[in-house]
CSV table of C-alpha atoms in Angstrom, one decimal:
chain,number,residue,atom,x,y,z
A,1,MET,CA,23.7,-36.2,-38.8
A,2,GLU,CA,23.5,-34.3,-35.5
A,3,PHE,CA,21.2,-37.0,-34.1
A,4,LEU,CA,23.6,-39.8,-35.2
A,5,MET,CA,26.5,-38.0,-33.5
A,6,GLU,CA,24.8,-37.1,-30.2
A,7,SER,CA,23.1,-40.5,-29.8
A,8,GLY,CA,26.1,-42.6,-30.7
A,9,MET,CA,24.3,-44.1,-33.6
A,10,PHE,CA,27.1,-43.1,-35.8
A,11,ARG,CA,28.8,-46.3,-34.7
A,12,VAL,CA,26.0,-48.3,-36.3
A,13,ALA,CA,26.1,-46.2,-39.4
A,14,ALA,CA,29.9,-46.6,-39.7
A,15,LEU,CA,29.6,-50.3,-39.2
A,16,LEU,CA,26.9,-50.6,-41.9
A,17,ILE,CA,29.0,-48.5,-44.4
A,18,GLY,CA,32.0,-50.8,-43.7
A,19,TYR,CA,29.9,-53.9,-44.0
A,20,ILE,CA,28.6,-52.9,-47.5
A,21,LEU,CA,32.1,-52.2,-48.7
A,22,GLY,CA,33.3,-55.5,-47.2
A,23,ASN,CA,30.8,-57.4,-49.3
A,24,VAL,CA,33.0,-56.7,-52.3
A,25,GLN,CA,34.6,-60.2,-52.5
A,26,THR,CA,37.9,-59.5,-54.3
A,27,SER,CA,39.1,-63.1,-54.5
A,28,TYR,CA,35.7,-64.3,-55.9
A,29,LEU,CA,35.6,-61.5,-58.5
A,30,PHE,CA,39.2,-62.0,-59.6
A,31,GLY,CA,38.8,-65.7,-59.7
A,32,ARG,CA,35.8,-65.3,-62.1
A,33,MET,CA,37.6,-62.6,-64.1
A,34,PHE,CA,40.9,-64.4,-64.6
A,35,ARG,CA,40.1,-68.1,-64.3
A,36,GLY,CA,36.3,-68.3,-64.7
A,37,THR,CA,35.8,-70.2,-61.4
A,38,ASP,CA,34.7,-69.7,-57.8
A,39,ILE,CA,37.6,-69.5,-55.4
A,40,ARG,CA,35.4,-71.1,-52.8
A,41,ASP,CA,35.3,-74.3,-54.8
A,42,HIS,CA,39.1,-74.8,-54.6
A,43,GLY,CA,41.7,-75.5,-51.9
A,44,SER,CA,40.5,-74.6,-48.4
A,45,GLY,CA,37.3,-73.1,-49.8
A,46,ASN,CA,38.2,-69.8,-48.2
A,47,ALA,CA,37.7,-66.5,-50.1
A,48,GLY,CA,41.0,-64.9,-49.0
A,49,THR,CA,44.6,-64.2,-50.0
A,50,SER,CA,46.2,-67.5,-48.9
A,51,ASN,CA,43.8,-69.7,-50.9
A,52,THR,CA,44.0,-67.3,-53.8
A,53,ILE,CA,47.8,-67.7,-53.9
A,54,ARG,CA,47.6,-71.5,-53.7
A,55,THR,CA,44.8,-71.6,-56.4
A,56,PHE,CA,45.6,-68.8,-58.8
A,57,GLY,CA,49.2,-67.9,-58.1
A,58,ALA,CA,51.1,-65.1,-56.3
A,59,GLY,CA,50.2,-62.4,-58.7
A,60,VAL,CA,46.5,-62.7,-58.3
A,61,GLY,CA,46.9,-63.3,-54.6
A,62,ALA,CA,48.9,-60.1,-54.1
A,63,LEU,CA,46.2,-58.1,-56.0
A,64,VAL,CA,43.5,-59.7,-53.8
A,65,PHE,CA,45.5,-58.8,-50.7
A,66,ALA,CA,46.0,-55.2,-51.7
A,67,VAL,CA,42.4,-54.6,-52.6
A,68,ASP,CA,41.1,-56.2,-49.4
A,69,VAL,CA,43.5,-54.0,-47.4
A,70,LEU,CA,42.3,-50.9,-49.3
A,71,LYS,CA,38.6,-51.8,-48.6
A,72,ALA,CA,39.2,-51.2,-44.9
A,73,VAL,CA,41.3,-48.1,-45.5
A,74,ALA,CA,38.6,-46.6,-47.7
A,75,ALA,CA,35.9,-47.3,-45.2
A,76,PHE,CA,38.0,-46.0,-42.4
A,77,ALA,CA,38.8,-42.8,-44.3
A,78,LEU,CA,35.2,-42.3,-45.5
A,79,CYS,CA,33.7,-42.6,-42.0
A,80,MET,CA,36.4,-40.4,-40.4
A,81,TYR,CA,35.5,-37.8,-43.0
A,82,ILE,CA,31.7,-38.1,-42.3
A,83,PHE,CA,31.7,-38.7,-38.6
A,84,GLY,CA,35.2,-37.7,-37.4
A,85,GLY,CA,36.0,-34.9,-35.0
A,86,VAL,CA,35.5,-35.2,-31.3
A,87,HIS,CA,35.1,-38.9,-31.4
A,88,GLY,CA,38.7,-39.5,-32.4
A,89,LEU,CA,39.4,-42.8,-34.2
A,90,ILE,CA,36.1,-44.4,-33.2
A,91,PRO,CA,34.1,-43.9,-36.4
A,92,GLY,CA,36.9,-45.3,-38.5
A,93,VAL,CA,37.5,-48.3,-36.3
A,94,TYR,CA,33.8,-49.2,-36.5
A,95,ALA,CA,33.9,-48.8,-40.3
A,96,GLY,CA,37.0,-51.0,-40.5
A,97,ALA,CA,35.3,-53.6,-38.3
A,98,GLY,CA,32.3,-53.5,-40.6
A,99,VAL,CA,34.5,-54.3,-43.6
A,100,VAL,CA,36.0,-57.3,-41.8
A,101,LEU,CA,32.4,-58.5,-41.0
A,102,GLY,CA,31.3,-57.9,-44.6
A,103,HIS,CA,34.3,-59.7,-46.0
A,104,ASN,CA,33.9,-62.7,-43.7
A,105,PHE,CA,30.1,-62.9,-43.9
A,106,PRO,CA,29.0,-61.3,-47.2
A,107,ALA,CA,25.2,-61.2,-47.5
A,108,ILE,CA,25.4,-61.2,-51.3
A,109,MET,CA,27.3,-64.5,-51.3
A,110,GLY,CA,25.4,-66.5,-48.8
A,111,PHE,CA,27.6,-65.3,-45.9
A,112,ARG,CA,30.5,-67.4,-47.2
A,113,GLY,CA,33.6,-65.2,-47.3
A,114,GLY,CA,37.1,-65.1,-46.0
A,115,LYS,CA,38.8,-64.8,-42.6
A,116,GLY,CA,39.4,-61.0,-42.8
A,117,ILE,CA,43.1,-60.8,-42.1
A,118,ALA,CA,43.9,-58.5,-45.0
A,119,SER,CA,41.1,-56.1,-44.1
A,120,THR,CA,42.1,-56.3,-40.4
A,121,ILE,CA,45.6,-55.2,-41.6
A,122,GLY,CA,43.9,-52.3,-43.4
A,123,VAL,CA,42.4,-51.2,-40.0
A,124,MET,CA,45.9,-51.6,-38.4
A,125,ILE,CA,47.4,-49.3,-41.1
A,126,CYS,CA,44.9,-46.6,-40.3
A,127,VAL,CA,45.2,-46.8,-36.5
A,128,VAL,CA,48.8,-47.5,-35.5
A,129,ASP,CA,51.7,-45.1,-35.3
A,130,TRP,CA,55.1,-45.7,-36.9
A,131,GLN,CA,56.5,-47.5,-33.8
A,132,MET,CA,53.6,-50.0,-33.6
A,133,ALA,CA,53.7,-50.4,-37.4
A,134,LEU,CA,57.4,-51.3,-37.3
A,135,ILE,CA,56.8,-53.9,-34.5
A,136,LEU,CA,53.9,-55.4,-36.5
A,137,VAL,CA,55.8,-55.5,-39.8
A,138,VAL,CA,58.9,-57.2,-38.2
A,139,LEU,CA,56.7,-59.6,-36.3
A,140,GLY,CA,54.6,-60.6,-39.3
A,141,LEU,CA,57.5,-61.0,-41.7
A,142,ALA,CA,59.6,-62.9,-39.2
A,143,LEU,CA,56.9,-65.4,-38.6
A,144,LEU,CA,55.8,-65.6,-42.2
A,145,PHE,CA,59.3,-66.4,-43.5
A,146,GLY,CA,60.3,-68.3,-40.4
A,147,THR,CA,57.4,-70.7,-40.4
A,148,LYS,CA,56.1,-70.3,-44.0
A,149,MET,CA,52.6,-70.4,-42.5
A,150,VAL,CA,50.4,-67.5,-43.2
A,151,SER,CA,48.1,-68.6,-40.4
A,152,VAL,CA,50.8,-68.3,-37.8
A,153,ALA,CA,51.7,-64.7,-38.9
A,154,SER,CA,48.0,-63.8,-39.1
A,155,LEU,CA,47.2,-65.0,-35.6
A,156,ALA,CA,50.2,-63.3,-34.1
A,157,LEU,CA,49.4,-60.0,-35.8
A,158,THR,CA,45.8,-60.0,-34.7
A,159,LEU,CA,46.8,-60.8,-31.1
A,160,ALA,CA,49.5,-58.1,-31.0
A,161,PHE,CA,47.2,-55.5,-32.4
A,162,PRO,CA,45.0,-54.8,-29.3
A,163,VAL,CA,48.0,-55.5,-27.0
A,164,LEU,CA,50.0,-52.7,-28.6
A,165,LEU,CA,47.0,-50.3,-28.7
A,166,LEU,CA,46.5,-50.9,-24.9
A,167,THR,CA,50.2,-50.5,-24.2
A,168,PHE,CA,50.5,-47.3,-26.2
A,169,GLY,CA,47.5,-45.8,-24.4
A,170,TYR,CA,44.8,-45.8,-27.1
A,171,ALA,CA,41.1,-45.1,-26.2
A,172,ALA,CA,39.5,-48.1,-24.4
A,173,GLU,CA,36.7,-48.4,-27.1
A,174,VAL,CA,39.3,-48.6,-29.9
A,175,VAL,CA,41.2,-51.3,-27.9
A,176,ALA,CA,37.9,-53.1,-27.3
A,177,VAL,CA,36.9,-53.2,-31.0
A,178,SER,CA,40.4,-54.3,-32.0
A,179,ALA,CA,40.1,-57.1,-29.4
A,180,LEU,CA,36.8,-58.2,-30.9
A,181,LEU,CA,38.5,-58.4,-34.3
A,182,THR,CA,41.2,-60.6,-32.7
A,183,VAL,CA,38.6,-62.9,-31.2
A,184,LEU,CA,36.8,-63.2,-34.6
A,185,ALA,CA,40.0,-64.0,-36.4
A,186,TRP,CA,41.0,-66.7,-33.9
A,187,VAL,CA,37.6,-68.3,-34.1
A,188,LEU,CA,37.7,-68.4,-37.9
A,189,HIS,CA,41.2,-69.8,-37.7
A,190,ARG,CA,40.3,-72.6,-35.3
A,191,GLY,CA,40.9,-75.2,-37.9
A,192,ASN,CA,44.3,-73.7,-38.7
A,193,ILE,CA,45.1,-73.7,-35.0
A,194,ARG,CA,44.3,-77.4,-34.7
A,195,ARG,CA,46.5,-78.1,-37.7
A,196,ILE,CA,49.3,-76.0,-36.3
A,197,LEU,CA,49.3,-77.9,-33.0
A,198,ALA,CA,49.2,-81.2,-34.9
A,199,GLY,CA,52.0,-80.2,-37.2
A,200,ASP,CA,49.8,-80.5,-40.3
A,201,GLU,CA,49.2,-76.9,-41.2
A,202,ARG,CA,49.8,-76.1,-44.9
A,203,LYS,CA,52.9,-74.0,-45.7
A,204,LEU,CA,52.8,-71.2,-48.2
A,205,SER,CA,54.3,-71.7,-51.6
A,206,LEU,CA,54.6,-68.7,-53.9
A,207,GLY,CA,54.6,-70.9,-57.0
A,208,LYS,CA,52.0,-70.5,-59.7
A,209,GLY,CA,48.6,-72.0,-58.7
A,210,GLY,CA,46.5,-74.4,-60.7
């Protein structure tokens, strides 16, 4: 343990712990449990909250969202307990990033996962203070209900995250990792961005899925 801390290898260890937890594909498991089907064979093919809501309904989608958030919170808390101390939030942030990577690119499912927004929100919950949390909640809800497009709210939240951390004086490494999560989210949402610009993006309906 002392070697990991002194060499900085605790970052790699935290990332791996998070990645393992991120491989738990909630939407896939609940799709199999409740409907006997693979979520990736329906709708957008994405193993995430939005596609779950459209396919299986709001109830299952809310459950998927909550567990995907909690994956990141659990990894963050575990690695802060194991590696925390003089390194501040850094072990937890790397663990959270690992969860996002594991969710998006799960080795146990052929690297076909989701887009990591719920797990990124889990990282946000662990990192931000109440002022930033209030800003993010208001921003996210306003865009979600104003546009009825989850992708617009998701993109805005991920962009605001590192900006707020930088503005509120967080450690440069924490800001850098959050910025990488933003880049990853935007890359994975490139199709959504094209549809938003073309006016063709799907709007969220909370009705029961098929």
